[in-house]
mmCIF file of N, CA and C and ligand atoms in Angstrom:
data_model
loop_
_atom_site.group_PDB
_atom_site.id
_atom_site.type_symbol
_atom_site.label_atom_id
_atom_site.label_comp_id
_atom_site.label_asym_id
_atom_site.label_seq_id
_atom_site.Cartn_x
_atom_site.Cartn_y
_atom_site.Cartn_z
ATOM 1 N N UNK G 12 18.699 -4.967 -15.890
ATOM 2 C CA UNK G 12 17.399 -5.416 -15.387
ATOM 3 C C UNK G 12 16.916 -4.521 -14.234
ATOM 4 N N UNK G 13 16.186 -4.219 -14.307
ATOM 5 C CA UNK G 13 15.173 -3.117 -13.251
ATOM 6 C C UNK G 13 15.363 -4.242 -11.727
ATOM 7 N N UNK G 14 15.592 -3.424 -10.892
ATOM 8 C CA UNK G 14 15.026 -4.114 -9.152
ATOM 9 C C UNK G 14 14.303 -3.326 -8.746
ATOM 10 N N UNK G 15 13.422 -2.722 -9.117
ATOM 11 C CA UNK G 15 12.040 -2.041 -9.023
ATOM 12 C C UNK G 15 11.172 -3.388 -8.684
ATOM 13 N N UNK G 16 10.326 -3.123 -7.032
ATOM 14 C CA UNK G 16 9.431 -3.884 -7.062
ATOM 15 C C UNK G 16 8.184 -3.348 -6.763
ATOM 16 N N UNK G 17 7.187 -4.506 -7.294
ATOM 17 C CA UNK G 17 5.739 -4.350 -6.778
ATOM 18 C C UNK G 17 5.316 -4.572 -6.028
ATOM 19 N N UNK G 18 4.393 -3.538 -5.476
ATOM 20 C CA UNK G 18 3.624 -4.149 -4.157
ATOM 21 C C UNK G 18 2.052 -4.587 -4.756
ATOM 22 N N UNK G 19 1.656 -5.476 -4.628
ATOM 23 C CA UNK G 19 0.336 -5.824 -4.785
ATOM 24 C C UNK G 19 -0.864 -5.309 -3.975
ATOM 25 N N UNK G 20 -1.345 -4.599 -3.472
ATOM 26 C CA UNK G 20 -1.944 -4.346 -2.367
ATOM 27 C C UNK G 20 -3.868 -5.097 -2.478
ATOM 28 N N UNK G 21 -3.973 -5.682 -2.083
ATOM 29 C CA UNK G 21 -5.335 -6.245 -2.190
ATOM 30 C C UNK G 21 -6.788 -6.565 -0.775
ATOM 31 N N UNK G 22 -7.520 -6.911 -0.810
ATOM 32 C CA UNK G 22 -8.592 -7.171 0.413
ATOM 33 C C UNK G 22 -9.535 -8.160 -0.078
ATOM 34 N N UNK G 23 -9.376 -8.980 0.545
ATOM 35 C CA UNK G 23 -9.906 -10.110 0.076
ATOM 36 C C UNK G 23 -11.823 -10.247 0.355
ATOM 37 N N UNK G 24 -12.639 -10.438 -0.603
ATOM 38 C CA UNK G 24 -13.967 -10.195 -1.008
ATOM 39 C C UNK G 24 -14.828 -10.973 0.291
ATOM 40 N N UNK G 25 -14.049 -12.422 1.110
ATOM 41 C CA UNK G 25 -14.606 -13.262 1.446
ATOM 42 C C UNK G 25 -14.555 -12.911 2.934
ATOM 43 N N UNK G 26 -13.433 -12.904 3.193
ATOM 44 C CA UNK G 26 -13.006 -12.956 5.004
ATOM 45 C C UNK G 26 -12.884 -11.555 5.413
ATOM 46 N N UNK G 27 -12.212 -10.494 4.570
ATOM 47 C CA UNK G 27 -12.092 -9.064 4.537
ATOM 48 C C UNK G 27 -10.751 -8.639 5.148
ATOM 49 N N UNK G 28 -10.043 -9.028 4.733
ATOM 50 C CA UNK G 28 -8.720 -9.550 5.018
ATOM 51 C C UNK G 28 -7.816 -8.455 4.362
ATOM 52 N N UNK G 29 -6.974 -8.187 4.396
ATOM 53 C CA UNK G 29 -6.109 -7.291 3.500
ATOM 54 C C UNK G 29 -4.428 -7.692 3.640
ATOM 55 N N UNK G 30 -4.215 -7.700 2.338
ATOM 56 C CA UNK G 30 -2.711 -8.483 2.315
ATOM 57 C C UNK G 30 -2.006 -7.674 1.208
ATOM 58 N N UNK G 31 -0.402 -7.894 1.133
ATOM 59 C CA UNK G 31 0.130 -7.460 0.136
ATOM 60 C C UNK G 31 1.103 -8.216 0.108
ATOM 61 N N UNK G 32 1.286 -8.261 -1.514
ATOM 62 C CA UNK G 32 2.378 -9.085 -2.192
ATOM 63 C C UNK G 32 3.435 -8.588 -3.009
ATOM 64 N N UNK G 33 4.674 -8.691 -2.659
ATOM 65 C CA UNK G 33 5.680 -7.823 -3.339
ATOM 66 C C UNK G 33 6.594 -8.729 -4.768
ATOM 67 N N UNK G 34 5.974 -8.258 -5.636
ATOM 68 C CA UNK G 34 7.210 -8.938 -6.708
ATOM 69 C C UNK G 34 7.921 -8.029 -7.661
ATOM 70 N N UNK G 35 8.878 -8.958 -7.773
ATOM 71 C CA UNK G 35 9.956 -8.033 -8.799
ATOM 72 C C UNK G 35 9.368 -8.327 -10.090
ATOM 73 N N UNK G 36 10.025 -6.995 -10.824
ATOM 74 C CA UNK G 36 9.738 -6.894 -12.440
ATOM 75 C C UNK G 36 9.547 -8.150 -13.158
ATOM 76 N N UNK G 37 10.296 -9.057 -12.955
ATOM 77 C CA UNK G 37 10.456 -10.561 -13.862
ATOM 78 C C UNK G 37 9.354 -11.005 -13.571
ATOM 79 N N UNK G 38 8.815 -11.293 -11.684
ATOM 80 C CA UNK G 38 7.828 -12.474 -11.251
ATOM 81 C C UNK G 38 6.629 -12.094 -11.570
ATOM 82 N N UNK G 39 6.567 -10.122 -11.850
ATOM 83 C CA UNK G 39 5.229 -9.659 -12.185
ATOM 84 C C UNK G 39 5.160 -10.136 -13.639
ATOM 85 N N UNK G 40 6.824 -9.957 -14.630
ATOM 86 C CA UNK G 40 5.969 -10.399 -15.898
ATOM 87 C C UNK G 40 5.701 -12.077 -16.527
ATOM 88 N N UNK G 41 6.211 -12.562 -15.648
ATOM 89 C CA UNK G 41 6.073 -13.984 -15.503
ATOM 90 C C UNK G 41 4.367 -14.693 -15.280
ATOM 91 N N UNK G 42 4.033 -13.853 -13.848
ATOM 92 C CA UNK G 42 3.192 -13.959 -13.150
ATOM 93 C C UNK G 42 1.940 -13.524 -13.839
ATOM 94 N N UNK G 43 1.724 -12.078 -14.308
ATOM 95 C CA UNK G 43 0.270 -11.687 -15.285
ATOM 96 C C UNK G 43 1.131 -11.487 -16.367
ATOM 97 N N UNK G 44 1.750 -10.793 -16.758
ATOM 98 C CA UNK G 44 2.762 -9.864 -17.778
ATOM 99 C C UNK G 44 1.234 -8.153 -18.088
ATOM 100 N N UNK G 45 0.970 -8.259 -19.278
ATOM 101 C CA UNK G 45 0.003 -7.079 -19.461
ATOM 102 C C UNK G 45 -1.059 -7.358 -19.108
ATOM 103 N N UNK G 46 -1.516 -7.483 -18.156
ATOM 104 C CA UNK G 46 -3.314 -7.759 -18.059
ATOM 105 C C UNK G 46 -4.450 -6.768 -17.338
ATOM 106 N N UNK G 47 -5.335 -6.752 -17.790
ATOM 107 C CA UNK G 47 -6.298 -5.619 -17.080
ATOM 108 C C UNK G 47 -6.161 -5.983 -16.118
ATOM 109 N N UNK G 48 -6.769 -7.349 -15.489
ATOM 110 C CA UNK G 48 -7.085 -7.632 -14.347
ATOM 111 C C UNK G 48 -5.833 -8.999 -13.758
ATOM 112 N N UNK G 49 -5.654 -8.863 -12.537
ATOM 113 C CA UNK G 49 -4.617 -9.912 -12.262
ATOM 114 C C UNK G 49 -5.647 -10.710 -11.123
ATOM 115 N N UNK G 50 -4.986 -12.064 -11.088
ATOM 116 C CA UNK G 50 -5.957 -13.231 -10.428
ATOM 117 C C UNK G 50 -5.356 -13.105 -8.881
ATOM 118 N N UNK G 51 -5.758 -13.265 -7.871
ATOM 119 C CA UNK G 51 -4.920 -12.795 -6.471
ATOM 120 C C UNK G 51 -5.393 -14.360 -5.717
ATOM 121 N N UNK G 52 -5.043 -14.939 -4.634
ATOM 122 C CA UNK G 52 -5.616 -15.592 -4.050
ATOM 123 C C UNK G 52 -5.473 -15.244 -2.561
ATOM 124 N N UNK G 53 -6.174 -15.202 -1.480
ATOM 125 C CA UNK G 53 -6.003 -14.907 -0.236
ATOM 126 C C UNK G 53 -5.573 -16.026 0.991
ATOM 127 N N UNK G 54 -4.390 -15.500 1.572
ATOM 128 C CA UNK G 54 -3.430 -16.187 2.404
ATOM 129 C C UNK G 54 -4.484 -16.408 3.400
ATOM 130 N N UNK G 55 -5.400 -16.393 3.673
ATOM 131 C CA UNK G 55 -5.903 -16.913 4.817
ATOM 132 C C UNK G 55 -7.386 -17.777 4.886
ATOM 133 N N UNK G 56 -8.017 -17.425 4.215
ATOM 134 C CA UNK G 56 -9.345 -18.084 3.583
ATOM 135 C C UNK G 56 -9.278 -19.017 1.877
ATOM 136 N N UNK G 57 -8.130 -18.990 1.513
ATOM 137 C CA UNK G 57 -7.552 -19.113 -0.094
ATOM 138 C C UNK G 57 -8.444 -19.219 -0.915
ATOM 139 N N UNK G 58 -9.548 -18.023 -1.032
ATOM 140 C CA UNK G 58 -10.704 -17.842 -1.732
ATOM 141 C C UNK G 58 -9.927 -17.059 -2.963
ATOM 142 N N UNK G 59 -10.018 -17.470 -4.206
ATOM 143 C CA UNK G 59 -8.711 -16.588 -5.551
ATOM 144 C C UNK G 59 -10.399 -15.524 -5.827
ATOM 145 N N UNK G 60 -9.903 -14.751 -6.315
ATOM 146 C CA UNK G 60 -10.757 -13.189 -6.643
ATOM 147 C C UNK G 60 -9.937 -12.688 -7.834
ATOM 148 N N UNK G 61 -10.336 -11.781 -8.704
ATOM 149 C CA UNK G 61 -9.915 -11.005 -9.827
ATOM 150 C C UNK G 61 -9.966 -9.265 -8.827
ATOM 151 N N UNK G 62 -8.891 -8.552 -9.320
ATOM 152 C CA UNK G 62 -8.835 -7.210 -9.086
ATOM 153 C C UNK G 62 -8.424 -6.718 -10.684
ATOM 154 N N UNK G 63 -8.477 -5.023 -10.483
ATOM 155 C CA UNK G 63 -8.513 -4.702 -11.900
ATOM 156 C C UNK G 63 -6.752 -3.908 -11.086
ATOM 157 N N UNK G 64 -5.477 -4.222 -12.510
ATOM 158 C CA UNK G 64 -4.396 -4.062 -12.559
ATOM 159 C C UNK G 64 -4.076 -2.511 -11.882
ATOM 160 N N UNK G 65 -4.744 -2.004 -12.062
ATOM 161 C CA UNK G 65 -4.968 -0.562 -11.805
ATOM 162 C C UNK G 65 -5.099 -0.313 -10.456
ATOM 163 N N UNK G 66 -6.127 -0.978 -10.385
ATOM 164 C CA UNK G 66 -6.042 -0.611 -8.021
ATOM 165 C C UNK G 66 -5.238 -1.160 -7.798
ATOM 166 N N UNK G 67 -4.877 -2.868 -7.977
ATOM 167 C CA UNK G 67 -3.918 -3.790 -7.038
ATOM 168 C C UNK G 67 -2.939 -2.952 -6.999
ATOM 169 N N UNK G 68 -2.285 -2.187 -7.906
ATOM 170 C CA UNK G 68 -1.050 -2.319 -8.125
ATOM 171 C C UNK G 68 -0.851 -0.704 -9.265
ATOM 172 N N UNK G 69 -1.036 -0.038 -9.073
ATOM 173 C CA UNK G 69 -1.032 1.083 -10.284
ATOM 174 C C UNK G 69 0.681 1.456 -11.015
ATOM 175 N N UNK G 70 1.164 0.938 -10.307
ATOM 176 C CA UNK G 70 2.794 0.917 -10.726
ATOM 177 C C UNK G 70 3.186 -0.252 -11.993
ATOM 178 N N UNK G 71 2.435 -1.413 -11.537
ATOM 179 C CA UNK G 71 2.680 -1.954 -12.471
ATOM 180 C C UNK G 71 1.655 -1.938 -13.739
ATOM 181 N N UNK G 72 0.617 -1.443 -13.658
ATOM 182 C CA UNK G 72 -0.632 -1.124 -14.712
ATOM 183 C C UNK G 72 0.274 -0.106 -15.980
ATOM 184 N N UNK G 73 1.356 0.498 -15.293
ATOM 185 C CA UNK G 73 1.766 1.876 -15.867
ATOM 186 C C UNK G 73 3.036 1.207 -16.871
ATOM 187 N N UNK G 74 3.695 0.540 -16.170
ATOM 188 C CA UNK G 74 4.869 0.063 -16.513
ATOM 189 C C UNK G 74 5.235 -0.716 -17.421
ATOM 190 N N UNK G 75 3.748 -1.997 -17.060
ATOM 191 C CA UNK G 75 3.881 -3.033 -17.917
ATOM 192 C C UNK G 75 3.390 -2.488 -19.379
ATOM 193 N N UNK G 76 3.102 -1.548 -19.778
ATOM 194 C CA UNK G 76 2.521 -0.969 -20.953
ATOM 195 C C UNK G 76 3.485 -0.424 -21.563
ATOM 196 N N UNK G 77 4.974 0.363 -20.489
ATOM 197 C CA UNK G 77 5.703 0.679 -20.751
ATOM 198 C C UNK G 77 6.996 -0.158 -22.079
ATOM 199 N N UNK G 78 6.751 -1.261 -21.095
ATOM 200 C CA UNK G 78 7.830 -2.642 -21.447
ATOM 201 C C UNK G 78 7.240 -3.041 -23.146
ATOM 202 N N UNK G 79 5.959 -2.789 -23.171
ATOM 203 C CA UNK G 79 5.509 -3.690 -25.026
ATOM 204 C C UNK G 79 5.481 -2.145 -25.980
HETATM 205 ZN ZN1 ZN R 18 -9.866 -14.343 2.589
#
């Protein structure tokens, strides 16, 4: 099993906030598995927003394509 993790990196649309979320291989494919866009919610205003898989996170945009 991979211990390769993700960092999520995101900025939230509402408050302008910027946060990051780190998950491992499993919780990312648990969590979206292949998706364009992943659903985020923000730790401080908990306004949820869509980002496209590709900015949040380009490691896992690459990878998870890898895995199917
Ligand atoms: Zn916010």
């Amino acid at each position: 099993m991979s211990k390769k993790r993700y960092r999520i990196e995101s900025g939230c649309p509402q408050c302008g906030c910027t946060f990051t979320t780190v998950l491992s291989h499993e919780e990312m494919l648990e969590k979206y598995g292949d998706v364009p866009n992943i659903d985020l919610e923000c730790g401080e205003c908990m306004a949820k927003f869509t980002k496209k898989t590709e900015e949040a996170c380009p490691e896992w945009a690459t990878d998870c394509k890898l895995e199917t």
